C-alpha positions as a printed NumPy array, in Angstrom:
array([[ 50.462,  22.192,  10.712],
       [ 47.385,  20.947,   9.208],
       [ 45.513,  23.702,   6.989],
       [ 42.463,  25.613,   8.36 ],
       [ 39.441,  25.151,   6.783],
       [ 36.656,  27.06 ,   6.81 ],
       [ 33.609,  25.469,   6.364],
       [ 29.966,  28.206,   6.515],
       [ 27.242,  25.594,   5.733],
       [ 26.131,  22.102,   7.296],
       [ 23.223,  21.344,   5.476],
       [ 24.442,  18.286,   4.596],
       [ 24.716,  16.48 ,   8.356],
       [ 26.938,  13.465,   9.492],
       [ 28.217,  12.583,   5.924],
       [ 29.515,   8.189,   5.744],
       [ 33.549,   7.706,   5.815],
       [ 33.411,   6.564,   2.055],
       [ 32.975,  10.877,   1.402],
       [ 35.37 ,  11.625,   3.628],
       [ 37.91 ,  11.908,   0.798],
       [ 35.575,  13.022,  -2.339],
       [ 36.413,  17.082,  -1.614],
       [ 35.254,  17.916,  -5.238],
       [ 31.357,  16.871,  -4.058],
       [ 29.052,  18.796,  -2.546],
       [ 28.038,  17.022,   0.148],
       [ 31.589,  16.71 ,   1.311],
       [ 31.746,  20.795,   1.225],
       [ 28.536,  20.639,   3.36 ],
       [ 28.711,  17.642,   5.34 ],
       [ 30.234,  16.711,   9.063],
       [ 31.773,  13.202,   9.988],
       [ 29.94 ,  13.064,  13.163],
       [ 26.798,  14.99 ,  13.747],
       [ 25.42 ,  13.581,  17.385],
       [ 23.468,  15.189,  19.728],
       [ 22.926,  18.513,  16.807],
       [ 21.333,  18.781,  13.882],
       [ 21.353,  21.177,  10.753],
       [ 19.223,  23.325,   9.598],
       [ 18.336,  24.492,   6.682],
       [ 19.878,  27.608,   6.704],
       [ 23.526,  25.793,   6.728],
       [ 23.797,  25.933,  10.875],
       [ 24.512,  22.881,  12.933],
       [ 22.691,  22.975,  16.881],
       [ 22.949,  21.393,  20.088],
       [ 19.714,  19.454,  19.971],
       [ 17.867,  20.299,  23.473],
       [ 16.992,  17.052,  26.06 ],
       [ 13.724,  15.951,  26.419],
       [ 11.671,  16.352,  29.16 ],
       [  9.996,  13.354,  31.243],
       [  6.378,  12.832,  30.544],
       [  5.689,   9.48 ,  32.844],
       [  6.414,   5.803,  33.009],
       [  4.206,   3.225,  30.774],
       [  1.741,   0.873,  32.104],
       [  4.58 ,  -2.159,  32.531],
       [  8.069,  -0.716,  31.272],
       [  9.223,  -4.371,  30.704],
       [  7.545,  -4.522,  27.458],
       [  7.95 ,  -2.453,  24.336],
       [  5.196,   0.469,  23.   ],
       [  4.461,   2.383,  20.158],
       [  3.444,   6.179,  20.108],
       [  0.521,   6.442,  17.729],
       [ -0.328,  10.402,  16.931],
       [ -4.341,  11.231,  16.796],
       [ -5.416,  14.869,  15.554],
       [ -8.608,  16.495,  15.818],
       [ -6.826,  19.488,  14.188],
       [ -3.888,  21.557,  14.727],
       [ -5.222,  22.47 ,  17.987],
       [ -6.625,  19.072,  19.121],
       [ -3.852,  17.059,  19.333],
       [ -3.459,  13.789,  21.658],
       [ -0.287,  10.872,  21.753],
       [ -1.538,   7.663,  22.081],
       [  0.357,   5.518,  23.877],
       [  0.014,   1.304,  22.949],
       [  0.553,  -1.068,  25.295],
       [ -0.725,  -4.819,  25.088],
       [ -3.911,  -4.999,  25.323],
       [ -4.645,  -1.137,  26.642],
       [ -4.124,   2.032,  25.124],
       [ -2.671,   5.44 ,  27.277],
       [ -3.666,   9.022,  26.31 ],
       [ -1.014,  11.78 ,  26.256],
       [ -2.605,  15.22 ,  25.895],
       [ -1.254,  18.869,  27.016],
       [  2.222,  16.708,  28.085],
       [  0.64 ,  14.745,  30.677],
       [ -1.873,  11.425,  30.919],
       [ -5.248,  11.999,  30.296],
       [ -6.469,  10.798,  34.123],
       [ -9.482,   9.334,  35.592],
       [ -9.993,  10.492,  39.03 ],
       [ -6.178,  10.162,  39.881],
       [ -4.907,   7.19 ,  37.542],
       [ -3.95 ,   7.457,  33.911],
       [ -7.082,   7.054,  32.015],
       [ -7.063,   3.267,  29.27 ],
       [ -8.835,   2.305,  26.734],
       [ -8.694,  -2.099,  26.568],
       [ -7.312,  -3.41 ,  23.098],
       [ -6.767,  -7.101,  22.227],
       [ -3.686,  -6.521,  20.782],
       [ -0.289,  -7.814,  22.414],
       [  2.847,  -6.445,  22.849],
       [  4.315,  -8.398,  19.33 ],
       [  1.351,  -6.951,  17.173],
       [  1.754,  -2.873,  18.061],
       [  4.49 ,  -2.949,  15.275],
       [  2.246,  -4.151,  12.766],
       [ -0.63 ,  -1.805,  13.072],
       [ -1.614,   0.468,  10.865],
       [ -4.251,   3.706,  11.144],
       [ -5.796,   6.304,   9.245],
       [ -7.749,   9.414,  11.238],
       [-11.232,  10.645,  10.046],
       [-12.021,  13.591,  12.725],
       [-12.447,  11.857,  15.751],
       [-12.549,   8.083,  14.478],
       [ -9.082,   6.351,  13.94 ],
       [ -9.249,   3.474,  12.083],
       [ -6.813,   0.569,  12.699],
       [ -5.779,  -2.309,  10.88 ],
       [ -3.959,  -5.438,  12.144],
       [ -4.121,  -9.599,   9.838],
       [ -4.937, -10.762,  12.827],
       [ -8.098,  -8.42 ,  13.752],
       [-11.271,  -7.105,  12.537],
       [-10.569,  -3.552,  11.516],
       [-11.443,  -1.236,  14.687],
       [-12.114,   1.999,  15.185],
       [-10.659,   4.219,  17.798],
       [-13.609,   7.103,  18.528],
       [-12.877,  10.031,  21.242],
       [-16.192,  11.395,  22.293],
       [-14.132,  13.635,  25.318],
       [-11.011,  13.675,  26.489],
       [-11.154,  10.793,  28.98 ],
       [-14.062,   8.816,  26.681],
       [-12.791,   6.942,  23.925],
       [-14.206,   3.451,  22.535],
       [-12.774,   0.779,  20.314],
       [-15.21 ,  -1.281,  18.206],
       [-15.195,  -3.443,  14.915],
       [-15.803,  -2.027,  11.768],
       [-19.316,  -2.635,  11.253],
       [-19.977,  -3.313,   7.458],
       [-22.571,  -4.193,   7.826],
       [-24.773,  -0.791,   7.429],
       [-27.205,   0.488,  10.233],
       [-29.885,   1.709,   8.122],
       [-33.217,  -0.282,   8.839],
       [-34.616,  -2.435,   6.07 ],
       [-38.652,  -1.598,   5.289],
       [-40.589,  -3.715,   6.848],
       [-44.255,  -4.589,   6.065],
       [-43.972,  -4.921,   2.497],
       [-47.913,  -4.696,   1.232],
       [-48.781,  -5.389,  -2.627],
       [-52.435,  -4.363,  -4.311],
       [-54.294,  -2.633,  -6.812],
       [-55.061,   0.558,  -7.948],
       [-57.556,   1.453, -10.683],
       [-59.362,  -0.256, -13.633],
       [-57.903,  -3.842, -14.864],
       [-57.838,  -3.57 , -18.478],
       [-58.907,  -7.021, -19.608],
       [-55.348,  -7.818, -20.489],
       [-53.436, -11.299, -20.083],
       [-51.847, -11.662, -16.336],
       [-48.246, -10.941, -15.657],
       [-46.074, -11.399, -12.684],
       [-44.782,  -8.364, -11.114],
       [-42.606,  -8.22 ,  -8.312],
       [-40.949,  -5.381,  -5.604],
       [-38.636,  -4.237,  -3.953],
       [-37.937,  -1.137,  -1.542],
       [-35.04 ,   0.406,   0.339],
       [-34.778,   3.937,   2.786],
       [-32.322,   6.487,   2.75 ],
       [-30.881,   7.943,   5.807],
       [-28.67 ,  10.653,   5.722],
       [-28.016,  10.083,   2.189],
       [-27.296,   6.102,   3.072],
       [-29.107,   3.479,   1.385],
       [-29.962,   0.461,   2.959],
       [-30.77 ,  -3.235,   2.252],
       [-33.46 ,  -4.124,   0.128],
       [-36.579,  -5.014,   1.551],
       [-38.05 ,  -8.381,   0.81 ],
       [-40.071,  -9.141,  -2.05 ],
       [-42.926,  -8.927,  -2.853],
       [-45.148, -10.02 ,  -6.063],
       [-48.658, -10.553,  -7.533],
       [-49.891, -11.957, -10.723],
       [-52.543,  -9.111, -12.043],
       [-53.171,  -7.955, -15.276],
       [-51.015,  -6.2  , -17.62 ],
       [-49.679,  -2.702, -15.862],
       [-51.683,   0.68 , -17.944],
       [-52.046,   4.015, -17.86 ],
       [-55.395,   3.294, -15.779],
       [-54.281,   0.104, -13.552],
       [-51.062,   0.305, -11.223],
       [-49.638,  -1.993,  -8.708],
       [-49.384,   0.002,  -5.073],
       [-47.17 ,  -1.034,  -2.646],
       [-46.823,   0.06 ,   0.907],
       [-44.343,  -0.314,   3.997],
       [-44.229,   0.524,   7.331],
       [-42.178,   3.508,   8.122],
       [-38.405,   3.695,   8.897],
       [-37.094,   5.606,  11.375],
       [-35.455,   8.983,   9.993],
       [-35.712,   8.274,   6.964],
       [-35.756,  11.005,   4.506],
       [-37.079,   9.28 ,   1.475],
       [-38.002,   5.777,  -0.354],
       [-36.449,   3.684,  -3.899],
       [-38.483,   1.711,  -5.394],
       [-37.615,  -0.829,  -7.579],
       [-39.213,  -3.579,  -9.881],
       [-38.091,  -6.561, -11.202],
       [-38.345,  -5.39 , -15.554],
       [-39.446,  -9.037, -16.474],
       [-40.135, -12.096, -14.708],
       [-38.354, -14.   , -12.387],
       [-34.824, -12.748, -13.145],
       [-34.202, -11.647,  -9.077],
       [-32.681,  -8.525, -10.728],
       [-34.535,  -5.211,  -9.525],
       [-34.496,  -1.714, -11.702],
       [-34.734,   1.943,  -9.756],
       [-38.595,   2.488, -10.404],
       [-38.936,   5.818,  -8.315],
       [-38.505,   7.824,  -5.489],
       [-41.195,   8.599,  -3.248],
       [-40.952,  10.182,   0.558],
       [-44.548,   8.559,   1.329],
       [-45.205,   5.117,   2.772],
       [-46.201,   3.837,  -1.022],
       [-46.057,   3.877,  -4.677],
       [-48.148,   3.821,  -7.489],
       [-46.443,   2.058, -10.064],
       [-48.912,   2.73 , -13.381],
       [-46.249,   0.684, -15.716],
       [-43.126,   3.172, -14.75 ],
       [-39.977,   2.28 , -17.107],
       [-37.553,   0.473, -15.058],
       [-34.386,   2.461, -14.639],
       [-31.861,  -0.693, -15.51 ],
       [-28.769,   1.421, -14.826],
       [-30.085,   1.453, -11.647],
       [-30.223,  -0.721,  -9.198],
       [-30.959,  -1.922,  -5.338],
       [-27.673,  -1.96 ,  -2.79 ],
       [-26.587,  -5.547,  -2.669],
       [-24.419,  -6.438,   0.913],
       [-20.787,  -7.772,   0.692],
       [-19.327,  -8.614,   3.956],
       [-15.088,  -9.052,   2.768],
       [-13.301,  -9.266,   6.381],
       [-15.741, -11.615,   8.642],
       [-13.963, -14.326,   8.302],
       [-10.06 , -15.782,   9.339],
       [ -7.538, -14.952,   7.16 ],
       [ -9.477, -12.066,   5.527],
       [ -8.963,  -9.291,   7.747],
       [ -6.547,  -6.11 ,   6.26 ],
       [ -3.617,  -5.619,   6.923],
       [ -3.403,  -2.053,   5.83 ],
       [ -5.862,   1.455,   5.254],
       [ -6.097,   4.755,   4.124],
       [ -8.191,   6.781,   2.593],
       [ -8.63 ,   8.503,  -0.961],
       [-11.163,  10.763,  -2.992],
       [-14.124,  10.156,  -0.38 ],
       [-13.514,   6.268,   0.436],
       [-12.264,   4.346,   2.677],
       [ -9.392,   1.67 ,   1.346],
       [ -8.035,  -1.763,   2.869],
       [ -5.819,  -3.881,   1.435],
       [ -3.708,  -7.421,   1.341],
       [ -5.574, -10.252,   4.044],
       [ -3.944, -13.036,   4.454],
       [ -5.702, -14.857,   1.673],
       [ -5.293, -11.646,  -0.897],
       [ -2.236, -10.284,  -0.383],
       [ -2.825,  -8.269,  -3.207],
       [ -6.134,  -7.116,  -3.505],
       [ -7.24 ,  -3.764,  -2.759],
       [-10.866,  -3.016,  -1.06 ],
       [-12.571,   0.455,  -1.488],
       [-15.86 ,   1.865,   0.694],
       [-18.567,   3.771,  -1.535],
       [-17.989,   6.758,  -2.308],
       [-18.901,   9.043,   0.623],
       [-19.93 ,   5.913,   2.899],
       [-16.787,   4.945,   5.652],
       [-18.893,   1.563,   6.204],
       [-20.53 ,   0.238,   3.447],
       [-18.82 ,  -1.709,   1.165],
       [-21.592,  -2.997,  -1.264],
       [-22.616,  -2.732,  -4.594],
       [-24.854,  -2.751,  -7.554],
       [-25.998,  -4.574, -10.452],
       [-25.304,  -2.28 , -12.989],
       [-22.362,  -0.7  , -10.521],
       [-22.623,   2.686,  -9.67 ],
       [-19.972,   4.901,  -9.886],
       [-20.238,   5.54 ,  -5.714],
       [-20.033,   1.574,  -5.479],
       [-17.398,   0.024,  -3.076],
       [-14.421,  -1.309,  -5.254],
       [-12.923,  -4.504,  -5.516],
       [-10.059,  -5.033,  -7.345],
       [ -6.307,  -7.36 ,  -7.639],
       [ -2.801,  -5.993,  -8.223],
       [ -1.83 ,  -8.409, -11.291],
       [  2.316,  -8.198, -12.048],
       [  5.079, -10.722, -12.204],
       [  5.52 , -11.66 ,  -8.214],
       [  2.584, -11.7  ,  -5.656],
       [  4.256,  -8.861,  -3.458],
       [  1.768,  -7.541,  -0.325],
       [  0.631,  -4.597,  -0.408],
       [  1.999,  -2.827,   2.688],
       [  0.673,   0.592,   2.689],
       [ -2.39 ,   2.68 ,   0.893],
       [ -0.853,   6.586,   0.269],
       [ -2.964,   8.884,  -0.965],
       [ -1.548,  12.235,  -1.957],
       [ -3.176,  13.489,  -5.458],
       [ -2.868,   9.82 ,  -6.972],
       [ -2.983,   7.169,  -4.912],
       [ -0.08 ,   4.583,  -4.01 ],
       [  0.056,   1.18 ,  -3.019],
       [  3.582,   0.957,  -1.122],
       [  4.345,  -3.707,  -1.632],
       [  7.031,  -5.415,  -0.682],
       [  8.279,  -5.174,  -3.913],
       [  7.499,  -2.339,  -6.286],
       [  5.542,   0.845,  -5.987],
       [  2.413,   1.31 ,  -8.486],
       [ -0.496,   3.936,  -9.04 ],
       [ -4.181,   3.333,  -8.911],
       [ -5.244,   5.021, -12.46 ],
       [ -8.149,   6.667, -11.99 ],
       [ -9.293,   7.113, -15.99 ],
       [ -9.701,  10.673, -17.932],
       [-11.785,  12.47 , -15.44 ],
       [ -9.374,  11.132, -12.666],
       [-12.524,  10.126, -10.431],
       [-12.008,   6.352,  -8.755],
       [-15.523,   4.92 ,  -9.63 ],
       [-15.222,   0.764,  -9.793],
       [-15.14 ,   0.761, -13.757],
       [-12.04 ,   2.973, -14.237],
       [ -9.942,   1.34 , -12.025],
       [ -6.546,   0.334, -12.943],
       [ -3.1  ,  -0.214, -11.482],
       [  0.154,   1.138, -12.866],
       [  4.169,   0.581, -11.628],
       [  6.1  ,   3.309, -10.849],
       [  9.173,   1.727,  -9.293],
       [ 10.767,  -1.342,  -8.004],
       [ 12.002,  -0.639,  -5.108],
       [  9.314,  -1.802,  -2.695],
       [  8.447,  -1.036,   0.689],
       [  9.286,  -2.257,   4.985],
       [  5.962,  -2.654,   6.884],
       [  7.746,   0.576,   9.001],
       [  4.459,   3.309,   8.411],
       [  5.557,   5.975,   5.704],
       [  5.576,   9.597,   6.708],
       [  4.405,  12.567,   4.46 ],
       [  6.644,  15.403,   4.536],
       [  3.901,  18.471,   2.079],
       [  3.714,  16.529,  -0.918],
       [  6.11 ,  13.958,  -0.527],
       [  5.905,  10.492,   0.866],
       [  9.137,   8.991,   3.035],
       [  8.984,   5.521,   2.992],
       [ 11.853,   2.806,   4.441],
       [ 12.595,   0.296,   1.608],
       [ 11.426,  -3.306,   2.064],
       [ 15.13 ,  -4.095,   3.833],
       [ 14.856,  -1.975,   5.759],
       [ 17.725,  -0.094,   5.19 ],
       [ 17.11 ,   2.513,   3.214],
       [ 15.092,   5.944,   2.477],
       [ 13.445,   6.817,  -0.074],
       [ 10.641,  10.165,  -0.75 ],
       [  8.333,   9.909,  -3.606],
       [  7.036,  12.743,  -5.102],
       [  5.858,  15.239,  -8.205],
       [  7.99 ,  18.06 ,  -9.56 ],
       [  5.526,  21.03 , -10.395],
       [  4.36 ,  20.85 , -14.01 ],
       [  5.819,  17.004, -14.137],
       [  3.781,  14.229, -15.962],
       [  5.568,  11.9  , -13.61 ],
       [  6.967,  11.127,  -9.972],
       [ 10.685,  12.006,  -8.548],
       [ 11.962,  10.587,  -6.036],
       [ 15.844,  10.106,  -4.082],
       [ 17.404,   7.904,  -1.706],
       [ 17.843,   9.927,   0.66 ],
       [ 20.462,   7.448,   3.409],
       [ 22.87 ,   7.252,   0.499],
       [ 24.811,   9.788,   1.406],
       [ 24.733,   8.804,   5.119],
       [ 25.028,   4.451,   5.031],
       [ 27.058,   3.921,   7.564],
       [ 24.077,   4.92 ,   9.79 ],
       [ 22.046,   2.275,   8.75 ],
       [ 24.329,  -0.467,   7.272],
       [ 23.439,  -3.252,   9.827],
       [ 20.237,  -2.159,  10.831],
       [ 16.853,  -1.621,  10.222],
       [ 14.482,   1.853,  10.751],
       [ 11.553,   0.802,  12.966],
       [  9.564,   3.47 ,  13.254],
       [  9.358,   7.368,  11.638],
       [  7.458,  10.289,  11.491],
       [  8.288,  14.084,  10.473],
       [  8.016,  17.102,  12.949],
       [  7.534,  19.639,  10.1  ],
       [  7.734,  22.782,  12.541],
       [ 10.048,  24.389,  13.17 ],
       [ 13.231,  22.589,  11.781],
       [ 11.329,  20.278,   9.01 ],
       [ 13.038,  17.247,  10.701],
       [ 12.144,  13.349,   9.49 ],
       [ 12.84 ,  11.17 ,  12.982],
       [ 13.317,   7.796,  12.947],
       [ 13.924,   5.146,  15.452],
       [ 16.795,   2.71 ,  14.675],
       [ 16.537,  -1.235,  15.772],
       [ 19.637,  -1.039,  18.118],
       [ 17.738,   2.061,  19.887],
       [ 19.78 ,   5.251,  18.076],
       [ 17.308,   8.146,  17.164],
       [ 18.289,   9.21 ,  13.68 ],
       [ 17.046,  12.84 ,  12.8  ],
       [ 17.045,  13.824,   9.024],
       [ 16.748,  17.52 ,   7.948],
       [ 14.753,  17.406,   5.392],
       [ 13.445,  20.325,   2.358],
       [ 12.891,  18.857,  -0.53 ],
       [ 12.181,  22.027,  -2.385],
       [ 15.825,  23.217,  -1.057],
       [ 17.567,  20.023,  -1.684],
       [ 18.45 ,  19.328,   1.307],
       [ 18.728,  16.262,   3.743],
       [ 21.156,  16.178,   6.308],
       [ 21.103,  13.32 ,   9.086],
       [ 22.408,  13.737,  12.142],
       [ 22.53 ,  10.697,  15.374],
       [ 20.813,  10.851,  18.873],
       [ 22.133,   8.821,  21.699],
       [ 20.265,   8.787,  24.633],
       [ 21.173,   7.254,  28.781],
       [ 19.259,   4.17 ,  27.66 ],
       [ 17.517,   3.039,  24.176],
       [ 14.929,   4.431,  22.391],
       [ 11.957,   2.437,  21.1  ],
       [  9.326,   4.983,  19.813],
       [  8.534,   8.009,  18.134],
       [  5.598,  10.251,  16.934],
       [  5.222,  14.014,  16.594],
       [  2.065,  16.442,  17.038],
       [  1.232,  19.725,  17.124],
       [  1.564,  21.112,  20.105],
       [  1.382,  25.273,  20.928],
       [  2.347,  26.301,  17.425],
       [  5.088,  23.28 ,  16.949],
       [  4.947,  19.616,  16.552],
       [  5.79 ,  18.461,  19.865],
       [  7.999,  14.744,  19.4  ],
       [  7.581,  12.475,  21.646],
       [  9.722,   9.366,  22.735],
       [  9.433,   5.973,  24.31 ],
       [ 13.366,   5.413,  26.295],
       [ 13.957,   2.586,  27.767],
       [ 16.143,   3.747,  30.688],
       [ 17.551,   1.383,  33.448],
       [ 17.371,   3.324,  36.967],
       [ 18.293,   2.555,  39.76 ],
       [ 19.286,  -1.423,  38.777],
       [ 14.938,  -1.405,  37.337]])
């Protein structure tokens, strides 16, 4: 007669057959040979998984779709159902309707491109990147009013026009000299490109004799900045003053050569130069990895997500362009911002260094390797202060975190104790549902839904697998009614269809 064993805890979840004889390990003591359509909780128990509620069918069920979360805050949340060339919107467990039909946003993304969409969000605006498309803003105006448009890096602040130059005061009789000026406008804290240059040849400026530059008003301008060529014909300009009026008088103001006007830069304007990934960090929108420059990072100006402009000399808030130099050309696949900016590449994990002030600027940016595992294109999940990512081959899942009071980052192979669930398969999608059970949900390439109960601070990660009548194709989670609701796309054959 077999011995009866009392097992008081199941936090290890389903463990690999290779561990079934390892009674000496803690994993064996808390593990299960099979955990199917059950899930484990951090307190130790194993519970039957609830069923799912039918929401609606896709617009075209013959093609694979993708679910992407959209969260303005914890109470205004949506699930975006991306299908070929369109998006449908789910809110509060049902499609947003226009009349009696689901509201749709037209896109140019094909079915094959959906898996490579990378997204990030700022309030009502989601940025979407794909290497074959211009980066786009998906903007929510109302529940049933959304727009999708290319990101405009050219700027929207009008350039001061009708710039006129003259003199004021009494000439000194000194030798003549050329003086050249340009003007910019400031609207909502954003600076325009400079006006057309104006120049005149006059007596040398003095405290009693100056240049007078005037221009036409720019709508909603808060003030204007005036720059002068500090020499003669250099094409480089330096700041000489600000004004809230439409004119500036220069009585030989000493140009500040450390402060120059902005110059335009449009890095994504041509084919093969579209960014593959995007994120946010320190008030900058971070893009990376074009077809032509797979290891290059592009950061917008600080506080201006639509501007790639820079000045000469560089200002601390200017845009940043930097190339990660390594022994291998491993493309940047994900940009993740925690207390540091991480670049997950196909061959390694890098930390973007910021100098001793821990502020990312054009003069402080650098790169330091953390580890050499590599990341797949599957979007990482954030769980508290941890990043959970799929390794490059798609068959292992790791976390990355910083221990309290530790100087370096740590990480674990989260799939090693249940490797049988991953061998011969790839993980295609992930989402972390924090409440109520702290579960990472994963779509496997054969349509099985894997779950991992994850509580890093307690050293808990236990796997469970979930099957249904059909195959799981996509998963996401959003906050609803005080907990994280998990949405899935399931491909089922019903009555032969």
